[in-house]
């Protein structure tokens, strides 16, 4: 059953999360900027291999910053549609569980993953809600997400799990950092800082290294 306090509690937690996101995005952005400047200086002074060794750290921080931006988008989506989430849930209270299930049951069965709980969440919010629930255990820097997870799971259960953003999950998954990925990052940084950098000598040295030198992060 829809709880009258859901709207107020959710709105408050979203607002606090939004404020925290802005602060953390700014801090993380500064870290990324500093690390990229550091690599740029190494490239400028001919210390290519030193720059190469630091490339992974930049990639880790960039992925984290990308996740912050995605969380910001999810929060914005839910904030913009909170009234719709409330109205859609009110249908169950107005019609009653049995009648509502009977009326929309045939429709729900036509769609994979569709349950009454799923239907209660507006389609445009499902990915955002599922992704914030997923993020809770992975971003301790956002304690407000725990409150949102409680509100959402009480309301929708686990019905929205299949809608979790694939891009978000990919950003948080373990991956192998290849030589090519690091070199591409260095090329991008050189271009961003207008550095005339020739990677040939470094590439020749790197391609002589065994593949076991590649590492994983996250």
PDB file of C-alpha atoms in Angstrom:
ATOM      1  CA  UNK A   1       0.000   0.000   0.000  1.00  0.00           C
ATOM      2  CA  UNK A   2       1.242   3.469  -0.852  1.00  0.00           C
ATOM      3  CA  UNK A   3       2.482   5.323   2.204  1.00  0.00           C
ATOM      4  CA  UNK A   4       1.408   8.997   2.454  1.00  0.00           C
ATOM      5  CA  UNK A   5       4.858   9.987   3.709  1.00  0.00           C
ATOM      6  CA  UNK A   6       6.655   8.428   0.737  1.00  0.00           C
ATOM      7  CA  UNK A   7       6.544  11.606  -1.343  1.00  0.00           C
ATOM      8  CA  UNK A   8       7.903  13.870   1.412  1.00  0.00           C
ATOM      9  CA  UNK A   9      10.611  11.447   2.536  1.00  0.00           C
ATOM     10  CA  UNK A  10      11.718  10.712  -1.000  1.00  0.00           C
ATOM     11  CA  UNK A  11      11.799  14.386  -1.954  1.00  0.00           C
ATOM     12  CA  UNK A  12      13.903  15.233   1.103  1.00  0.00           C
ATOM     13  CA  UNK A  13      16.423  12.432   0.469  1.00  0.00           C
ATOM     14  CA  UNK A  14      16.680  13.312  -3.214  1.00  0.00           C
ATOM     15  CA  UNK A  15      17.361  16.950  -2.386  1.00  0.00           C
ATOM     16  CA  UNK A  16      20.106  16.046   0.094  1.00  0.00           C
ATOM     17  CA  UNK A  17      21.635  13.576  -2.359  1.00  0.00           C
ATOM     18  CA  UNK A  18      21.604  16.199  -5.103  1.00  0.00           C
ATOM     19  CA  UNK A  19      23.474  18.647  -2.868  1.00  0.00           C
ATOM     20  CA  UNK A  20      26.074  16.037  -1.965  1.00  0.00           C
ATOM     21  CA  UNK A  21      26.503  15.002  -5.602  1.00  0.00           C
ATOM     22  CA  UNK A  22      27.327  18.545  -6.657  1.00  0.00           C
ATOM     23  CA  UNK A  23      30.050  18.772  -4.007  1.00  0.00           C
ATOM     24  CA  UNK A  24      31.540  15.367  -4.822  1.00  0.00           C
ATOM     25  CA  UNK A  25      31.428  15.950  -8.578  1.00  0.00           C
ATOM     26  CA  UNK A  26      33.371  19.163  -8.101  1.00  0.00           C
ATOM     27  CA  UNK A  27      35.978  17.458  -5.902  1.00  0.00           C
ATOM     28  CA  UNK A  28      36.345  14.453  -8.179  1.00  0.00           C
ATOM     29  CA  UNK A  29      36.526  16.715 -11.207  1.00  0.00           C
ATOM     30  CA  UNK A  30      39.410  18.581  -9.583  1.00  0.00           C
ATOM     31  CA  UNK A  31      41.209  15.290  -8.902  1.00  0.00           C
ATOM     32  CA  UNK A  32      40.818  14.191 -12.526  1.00  0.00           C
ATOM     33  CA  UNK A  33      42.000  17.571 -13.765  1.00  0.00           C
ATOM     34  CA  UNK A  34      45.087  17.419 -11.537  1.00  0.00           C
ATOM     35  CA  UNK A  35      45.981  13.867 -12.586  1.00  0.00           C
ATOM     36  CA  UNK A  36      45.618  14.724 -16.259  1.00  0.00           C
ATOM     37  CA  UNK A  37      47.765  17.833 -15.806  1.00  0.00           C
ATOM     38  CA  UNK A  38      50.386  15.679 -14.107  1.00  0.00           C
ATOM     39  CA  UNK A  39      50.473  13.276 -17.050  1.00  0.00           C
ATOM     40  CA  UNK A  40      50.570  16.186 -19.488  1.00  0.00           C
ATOM     41  CA  UNK A  41      53.631  17.597 -17.736  1.00  0.00           C
ATOM     42  CA  UNK A  42      55.354  14.212 -17.862  1.00  0.00           C
ATOM     43  CA  UNK A  43      54.669  13.958 -21.584  1.00  0.00           C
ATOM     44  CA  UNK A  44      55.898  17.488 -22.110  1.00  0.00           C
ATOM     45  CA  UNK A  45      59.193  16.684 -20.372  1.00  0.00           C
ATOM     46  CA  UNK A  46      59.747  13.380 -22.163  1.00  0.00           C
ATOM     47  CA  UNK A  47      58.917  11.088 -19.235  1.00  0.00           C
ATOM     48  CA  UNK A  48      56.568   8.958 -21.308  1.00  0.00           C
ATOM     49  CA  UNK A  49      56.841   5.757 -19.293  1.00  0.00           C
ATOM     50  CA  UNK A  50      56.164   7.566 -16.017  1.00  0.00           C
ATOM     51  CA  UNK A  51      53.044   9.010 -17.601  1.00  0.00           C
ATOM     52  CA  UNK A  52      52.043   5.566 -18.832  1.00  0.00           C
ATOM     53  CA  UNK A  53      52.329   4.135 -15.311  1.00  0.00           C
ATOM     54  CA  UNK A  54      49.937   6.788 -14.002  1.00  0.00           C
ATOM     55  CA  UNK A  55      47.335   6.412 -16.743  1.00  0.00           C
ATOM     56  CA  UNK A  56      45.407   3.714 -14.899  1.00  0.00           C
ATOM     57  CA  UNK A  57      44.825   6.029 -11.940  1.00  0.00           C
ATOM     58  CA  UNK A  58      43.260   8.610 -14.226  1.00  0.00           C
ATOM     59  CA  UNK A  59      40.971   5.992 -15.754  1.00  0.00           C
ATOM     60  CA  UNK A  60      39.765   4.874 -12.329  1.00  0.00           C
ATOM     61  CA  UNK A  61      38.949   8.431 -11.280  1.00  0.00           C
ATOM     62  CA  UNK A  62      37.275   9.206 -14.607  1.00  0.00           C
ATOM     63  CA  UNK A  63      35.016   6.177 -14.261  1.00  0.00           C
ATOM     64  CA  UNK A  64      34.079   7.223 -10.742  1.00  0.00           C
ATOM     65  CA  UNK A  65      33.280  10.730 -11.943  1.00  0.00           C
ATOM     66  CA  UNK A  66      31.151   9.274 -14.748  1.00  0.00           C
ATOM     67  CA  UNK A  67      29.224   7.295 -12.134  1.00  0.00           C
ATOM     68  CA  UNK A  68      28.596  10.489 -10.170  1.00  0.00           C
ATOM     69  CA  UNK A  69      27.148  12.085 -13.293  1.00  0.00           C
ATOM     70  CA  UNK A  70      24.891   9.074 -13.861  1.00  0.00           C
ATOM     71  CA  UNK A  71      23.681   9.132 -10.248  1.00  0.00           C
ATOM     72  CA  UNK A  72      22.953  12.829 -10.718  1.00  0.00           C
ATOM     73  CA  UNK A  73      20.860  11.993 -13.793  1.00  0.00           C
ATOM     74  CA  UNK A  74      18.962   9.262 -11.931  1.00  0.00           C
ATOM     75  CA  UNK A  75      18.205  11.614  -9.042  1.00  0.00           C
ATOM     76  CA  UNK A  76      17.053  14.300 -11.468  1.00  0.00           C
ATOM     77  CA  UNK A  77      14.780  11.867 -13.288  1.00  0.00           C
ATOM     78  CA  UNK A  78      13.056  10.726 -10.105  1.00  0.00           C
ATOM     79  CA  UNK A  79      12.761  14.278  -8.769  1.00  0.00           C
ATOM     80  CA  UNK A  80      11.073  15.385 -11.988  1.00  0.00           C
ATOM     81  CA  UNK A  81       8.616  12.485 -11.917  1.00  0.00           C
ATOM     82  CA  UNK A  82       7.939  12.144  -8.201  1.00  0.00           C
ATOM     83  CA  UNK A  83       4.373  13.412  -8.546  1.00  0.00           C
ATOM     84  CA  UNK A  84       3.714  10.864 -11.289  1.00  0.00           C
ATOM     85  CA  UNK A  85       5.125   8.110  -9.072  1.00  0.00           C
ATOM     86  CA  UNK A  86       2.713   9.141  -6.334  1.00  0.00           C
ATOM     87  CA  UNK A  87      -0.313   9.300  -8.636  1.00  0.00           C
ATOM     88  CA  UNK A  88       0.401   5.947 -10.244  1.00  0.00           C
ATOM     89  CA  UNK A  89       0.678   4.294  -6.840  1.00  0.00           C
ATOM     90  CA  UNK A  90      -2.560   5.875  -5.674  1.00  0.00           C
ATOM     91  CA  UNK A  91      -4.432   3.777  -8.225  1.00  0.00           C
ATOM     92  CA  UNK A  92      -3.877   0.690  -6.102  1.00  0.00           C
ATOM     93  CA  UNK A  93      -5.375   2.396  -3.062  1.00  0.00           C
ATOM     94  CA  UNK A  94      -8.314   3.706  -5.065  1.00  0.00           C
ATOM     95  CA  UNK A  95      -9.140   0.467  -6.891  1.00  0.00           C
ATOM     96  CA  UNK A  96      -7.953  -2.132  -4.427  1.00  0.00           C
ATOM     97  CA  UNK A  97      -5.353  -4.819  -5.077  1.00  0.00           C
ATOM     98  CA  UNK A  98      -7.675  -7.528  -6.410  1.00  0.00           C
ATOM     99  CA  UNK A  99      -9.587  -5.309  -8.821  1.00  0.00           C
ATOM    100  CA  UNK A 100      -6.456  -3.579 -10.119  1.00  0.00           C
ATOM    101  CA  UNK A 101      -4.664  -6.888 -10.632  1.00  0.00           C
ATOM    102  CA  UNK A 102      -7.655  -8.268 -12.538  1.00  0.00           C
ATOM    103  CA  UNK A 103      -8.011  -5.207 -14.768  1.00  0.00           C
ATOM    104  CA  UNK A 104      -4.357  -4.914 -15.799  1.00  0.00           C
ATOM    105  CA  UNK A 105      -3.309  -8.547 -15.329  1.00  0.00           C
ATOM    106  CA  UNK A 106      -3.679  -9.486 -18.992  1.00  0.00           C
ATOM    107  CA  UNK A 107      -1.700  -6.422 -20.043  1.00  0.00           C
ATOM    108  CA  UNK A 108       1.118  -7.101 -17.598  1.00  0.00           C
ATOM    109  CA  UNK A 109       1.511 -10.690 -18.759  1.00  0.00           C
ATOM    110  CA  UNK A 110       2.335  -9.488 -22.257  1.00  0.00           C
ATOM    111  CA  UNK A 111       5.514  -7.832 -21.070  1.00  0.00           C
ATOM    112  CA  UNK A 112       8.550  -9.497 -19.607  1.00  0.00           C
ATOM    113  CA  UNK A 113       9.456  -8.489 -16.027  1.00  0.00           C
ATOM    114  CA  UNK A 114       6.094  -6.734 -15.617  1.00  0.00           C
ATOM    115  CA  UNK A 115       4.404  -7.144 -12.239  1.00  0.00           C
ATOM    116  CA  UNK A 116       1.921  -4.996 -10.379  1.00  0.00           C
ATOM    117  CA  UNK A 117       4.818  -3.448  -8.446  1.00  0.00           C
ATOM    118  CA  UNK A 118       6.678  -2.720 -11.685  1.00  0.00           C
ATOM    119  CA  UNK A 119       3.593  -1.151 -13.203  1.00  0.00           C
ATOM    120  CA  UNK A 120       3.244   1.133 -10.176  1.00  0.00           C
ATOM    121  CA  UNK A 121       6.527   2.805 -11.122  1.00  0.00           C
ATOM    122  CA  UNK A 122       6.266   5.085 -14.182  1.00  0.00           C
ATOM    123  CA  UNK A 123       8.203   3.652 -17.108  1.00  0.00           C
ATOM    124  CA  UNK A 124      10.484   6.675 -17.373  1.00  0.00           C
ATOM    125  CA  UNK A 125      11.602   6.195 -13.742  1.00  0.00           C
ATOM    126  CA  UNK A 126      12.267   2.460 -13.648  1.00  0.00           C
ATOM    127  CA  UNK A 127      15.896   2.593 -14.734  1.00  0.00           C
ATOM    128  CA  UNK A 128      16.635   5.461 -12.337  1.00  0.00           C
ATOM    129  CA  UNK A 129      15.011   3.769  -9.337  1.00  0.00           C
ATOM    130  CA  UNK A 130      16.654   0.402 -10.030  1.00  0.00           C
ATOM    131  CA  UNK A 131      20.057   2.011 -10.569  1.00  0.00           C
ATOM    132  CA  UNK A 132      19.947   4.020  -7.340  1.00  0.00           C
ATOM    133  CA  UNK A 133      19.058   0.852  -5.430  1.00  0.00           C
ATOM    134  CA  UNK A 134      22.023  -0.848  -7.121  1.00  0.00           C
ATOM    135  CA  UNK A 135      24.311   2.084  -6.282  1.00  0.00           C
ATOM    136  CA  UNK A 136      23.559   2.098  -2.559  1.00  0.00           C
ATOM    137  CA  UNK A 137      25.980  -0.671  -1.576  1.00  0.00           C
ATOM    138  CA  UNK A 138      28.674   0.653  -3.918  1.00  0.00           C
ATOM    139  CA  UNK A 139      28.810   4.330  -2.966  1.00  0.00           C
ATOM    140  CA  UNK A 140      29.266   4.792   0.772  1.00  0.00           C
ATOM    141  CA  UNK A 141      29.874   8.486   0.104  1.00  0.00           C
ATOM    142  CA  UNK A 142      26.116   8.826  -0.506  1.00  0.00           C
ATOM    143  CA  UNK A 143      24.501   7.756   2.806  1.00  0.00           C
ATOM    144  CA  UNK A 144      21.160   9.195   1.650  1.00  0.00           C
ATOM    145  CA  UNK A 145      20.916   6.397  -0.891  1.00  0.00           C
ATOM    146  CA  UNK A 146      20.243   3.969   1.961  1.00  0.00           C
ATOM    147  CA  UNK A 147      17.062   5.869   2.821  1.00  0.00           C
ATOM    148  CA  UNK A 148      16.006   5.917  -0.823  1.00  0.00           C
ATOM    149  CA  UNK A 149      16.697   2.187  -1.172  1.00  0.00           C
ATOM    150  CA  UNK A 150      14.479   1.494   1.834  1.00  0.00           C
ATOM    151  CA  UNK A 151      11.661   3.611   0.403  1.00  0.00           C
ATOM    152  CA  UNK A 152      11.925   2.064  -3.058  1.00  0.00           C
ATOM    153  CA  UNK A 153      12.212  -1.564  -1.946  1.00  0.00           C
ATOM    154  CA  UNK A 154       9.249  -1.193   0.417  1.00  0.00           C
ATOM    155  CA  UNK A 155       7.266   0.189  -2.492  1.00  0.00           C
ATOM    156  CA  UNK A 156       8.459  -1.885  -5.458  1.00  0.00           C
ATOM    157  CA  UNK A 157      10.251  -4.867  -3.924  1.00  0.00           C
ATOM    158  CA  UNK A 158      12.837  -6.332  -6.317  1.00  0.00           C
ATOM    159  CA  UNK A 159      10.601  -5.957  -9.365  1.00  0.00           C
ATOM    160  CA  UNK A 160      12.710  -3.204 -10.946  1.00  0.00           C
ATOM    161  CA  UNK A 161      16.065  -4.982 -10.764  1.00  0.00           C
ATOM    162  CA  UNK A 162      16.040  -5.938 -14.488  1.00  0.00           C
ATOM    163  CA  UNK A 163      15.848  -2.240 -15.390  1.00  0.00           C
ATOM    164  CA  UNK A 164      19.204  -1.317 -13.805  1.00  0.00           C
ATOM    165  CA  UNK A 165      21.277   0.806 -16.193  1.00  0.00           C
ATOM    166  CA  UNK A 166      23.659  -1.401 -18.166  1.00  0.00           C
ATOM    167  CA  UNK A 167      26.011   1.541 -18.635  1.00  0.00           C
ATOM    168  CA  UNK A 168      26.108   2.096 -14.872  1.00  0.00           C
ATOM    169  CA  UNK A 169      26.801  -1.567 -14.149  1.00  0.00           C
ATOM    170  CA  UNK A 170      29.556  -1.584 -16.771  1.00  0.00           C
ATOM    171  CA  UNK A 171      31.243   1.444 -15.199  1.00  0.00           C
ATOM    172  CA  UNK A 172      31.369  -0.386 -11.871  1.00  0.00           C
ATOM    173  CA  UNK A 173      32.477  -3.766 -13.181  1.00  0.00           C
ATOM    174  CA  UNK A 174      36.038  -5.072 -13.072  1.00  0.00           C
ATOM    175  CA  UNK A 175      37.884  -4.693 -16.325  1.00  0.00           C
ATOM    176  CA  UNK A 176      41.321  -5.235 -17.781  1.00  0.00           C
ATOM    177  CA  UNK A 177      43.308  -2.109 -18.535  1.00  0.00           C
ATOM    178  CA  UNK A 178      45.191  -2.793 -21.744  1.00  0.00           C
ATOM    179  CA  UNK A 179      48.230  -1.057 -23.134  1.00  0.00           C
ATOM    180  CA  UNK A 180      46.073   0.292 -25.934  1.00  0.00           C
ATOM    181  CA  UNK A 181      43.620   1.865 -23.503  1.00  0.00           C
ATOM    182  CA  UNK A 182      46.399   3.617 -21.605  1.00  0.00           C
ATOM    183  CA  UNK A 183      48.058   4.833 -24.786  1.00  0.00           C
ATOM    184  CA  UNK A 184      44.756   6.173 -26.077  1.00  0.00           C
ATOM    185  CA  UNK A 185      44.260   8.083 -22.841  1.00  0.00           C
ATOM    186  CA  UNK A 186      47.740   9.556 -23.173  1.00  0.00           C
ATOM    187  CA  UNK A 187      47.016  10.565 -26.769  1.00  0.00           C
ATOM    188  CA  UNK A 188      43.791  12.236 -25.629  1.00  0.00           C
ATOM    189  CA  UNK A 189      45.573  14.127 -22.858  1.00  0.00           C
ATOM    190  CA  UNK A 190      48.346  15.222 -25.215  1.00  0.00           C
ATOM    191  CA  UNK A 191      45.740  16.555 -27.617  1.00  0.00           C
ATOM    192  CA  UNK A 192      43.775  18.261 -24.840  1.00  0.00           C
ATOM    193  CA  UNK A 193      46.895  20.055 -23.596  1.00  0.00           C
ATOM    194  CA  UNK A 194      48.197  20.820 -27.115  1.00  0.00           C
ATOM    195  CA  UNK A 195      51.322  18.691 -26.694  1.00  0.00           C
ATOM    196  CA  UNK A 196      53.126  17.426 -29.787  1.00  0.00           C
ATOM    197  CA  UNK A 197      53.748  13.889 -28.565  1.00  0.00           C
ATOM    198  CA  UNK A 198      55.091  10.980 -30.587  1.00  0.00           C
ATOM    199  CA  UNK A 199      54.241   7.658 -28.955  1.00  0.00           C
ATOM    200  CA  UNK A 200      56.340   5.441 -31.232  1.00  0.00           C
ATOM    201  CA  UNK A 201      59.325   4.945 -28.927  1.00  0.00           C
ATOM    202  CA  UNK A 202      57.088   4.221 -25.940  1.00  0.00           C
ATOM    203  CA  UNK A 203      54.926   1.829 -27.973  1.00  0.00           C
ATOM    204  CA  UNK A 204      57.989  -0.104 -29.107  1.00  0.00           C
ATOM    205  CA  UNK A 205      59.077  -0.504 -25.511  1.00  0.00           C
ATOM    206  CA  UNK A 206      55.622  -1.461 -24.247  1.00  0.00           C
ATOM    207  CA  UNK A 207      54.898  -4.073 -26.885  1.00  0.00           C
ATOM    208  CA  UNK A 208      57.995  -5.941 -25.759  1.00  0.00           C
ATOM    209  CA  UNK A 209      56.469  -6.332 -22.291  1.00  0.00           C
ATOM    210  CA  UNK A 210      54.537  -9.567 -21.543  1.00  0.00           C
ATOM    211  CA  UNK A 211      50.741  -9.389 -21.499  1.00  0.00           C
ATOM    212  CA  UNK A 212      50.831 -10.293 -17.802  1.00  0.00           C
ATOM    213  CA  UNK A 213      51.804  -6.688 -17.163  1.00  0.00           C
ATOM    214  CA  UNK A 214      48.215  -5.724 -17.911  1.00  0.00           C
ATOM    215  CA  UNK A 215      46.224  -5.194 -14.754  1.00  0.00           C
ATOM    216  CA  UNK A 216      42.634  -5.027 -13.569  1.00  0.00           C
ATOM    217  CA  UNK A 217      40.983  -2.295 -11.574  1.00  0.00           C
ATOM    218  CA  UNK A 218      37.767  -1.643  -9.587  1.00  0.00           C
TER     219      UNK A 218
END
